Amino acid sequence: MQIDIHWLENWFDRFNAQYFDNNLPKPRFHIGRARTQLGTMSFKRKRTWGRTTRYDFAIGISNYYDQPEHGFKSVLLHEMIHLAIAHSGVRDTSPHGVLFQKMMRQLNHDGWDIRVSTRTQGLEYAKLDKEENKREFVVLAIEMSDGRCFLSSVNPKCAHQLNAELSRIKEIAHFAWYVTTDKWFERMPRVRSFRGRRVSSQLFKEKTEAMKPLLF
């Protein structure tokens, strides 16, 4: 099995509600091809008046190996434990210290296979066919009050910031986010601001209906 951003979004929300009381902040998600790390969790630090704030959390999952869905879910939960500890501001005894292992054991009692170290022995390399090996794009679709339609290929790192600003633009009648592997978007730059390509309403409808919705 291989996963995509939509799968990550969906299962993060489910696990956040089931195991973390919806207290975890929504991170950025990315999917890579790392051989030695099945998952990663990162964040930035800012120190103000002697207090450290953690922000811009990101979770990455590797599609290098062909894992069963249970394996991918266990990796995601591993990274969500890291996220929970980092977000709380509590300092563990080590990256996989006492607090991490306590939370790991609690989740594993529910049937998961969360481990401290990555074990790739026995996992098969995911041999992707041409259809699966397509580049993934984050797309912003905007309909203006005057009827104009725009499509933008957005840099994933900037999507959350742009999403927060969209509701304040009065000229926008409707907007939505999508994920796609449509090669049509290869011709477009991955923007970091509100720039896009104006398209006909017919093409706008055709493209948005073929893409997977992305929720924030």
Short mmCIF file of C-alpha atoms in Angstrom, two decimals, residues 36-39 67 74-75 78-79 82 95-97 100-101 104 108 113-121 123:
data_model
loop_
_atom_site.label_atom_id
_atom_site.label_comp_id
_atom_site.label_asym_id
_atom_site.label_seq_id
_atom_site.Cartn_x
_atom_site.Cartn_y
_atom_site.Cartn_z
CA THR A 36 15.91 4.84 6.82
CA GLN A 37 13.16 6.96 8.41
CA LEU A 38 9.56 5.86 8.02
CA GLY A 39 8.33 9.07 9.64
CA GLN A 67 3.56 -1.30 4.01
CA SER A 74 1.46 3.08 13.55
CA VAL A 75 4.13 5.31 12.01
CA HIS A 78 4.58 7.55 16.45
CA GLU A 79 4.98 11.03 14.98
CA HIS A 82 6.33 13.45 19.20
CA PRO A 95 13.88 11.88 21.93
CA HIS A 96 12.27 8.53 22.78
CA GLY A 97 12.43 8.93 26.53
CA PHE A 100 7.35 8.96 24.81
CA GLN A 101 7.54 5.29 25.79
CA MET A 104 3.67 4.45 23.13
CA ASN A 108 0.07 -0.22 21.67
CA ASP A 113 2.73 -1.46 16.53
CA ILE A 114 4.51 1.77 17.48
CA ARG A 115 8.25 1.30 17.98
CA VAL A 116 11.11 3.45 19.24
CA SER A 117 13.42 2.67 16.31
CA THR A 118 12.70 2.19 12.64
CA ARG A 119 12.72 -1.42 11.48
CA THR A 120 12.72 -1.81 7.73
CA GLN A 121 13.87 -5.43 7.63
CA LEU A 123 9.61 -4.51 4.18
#
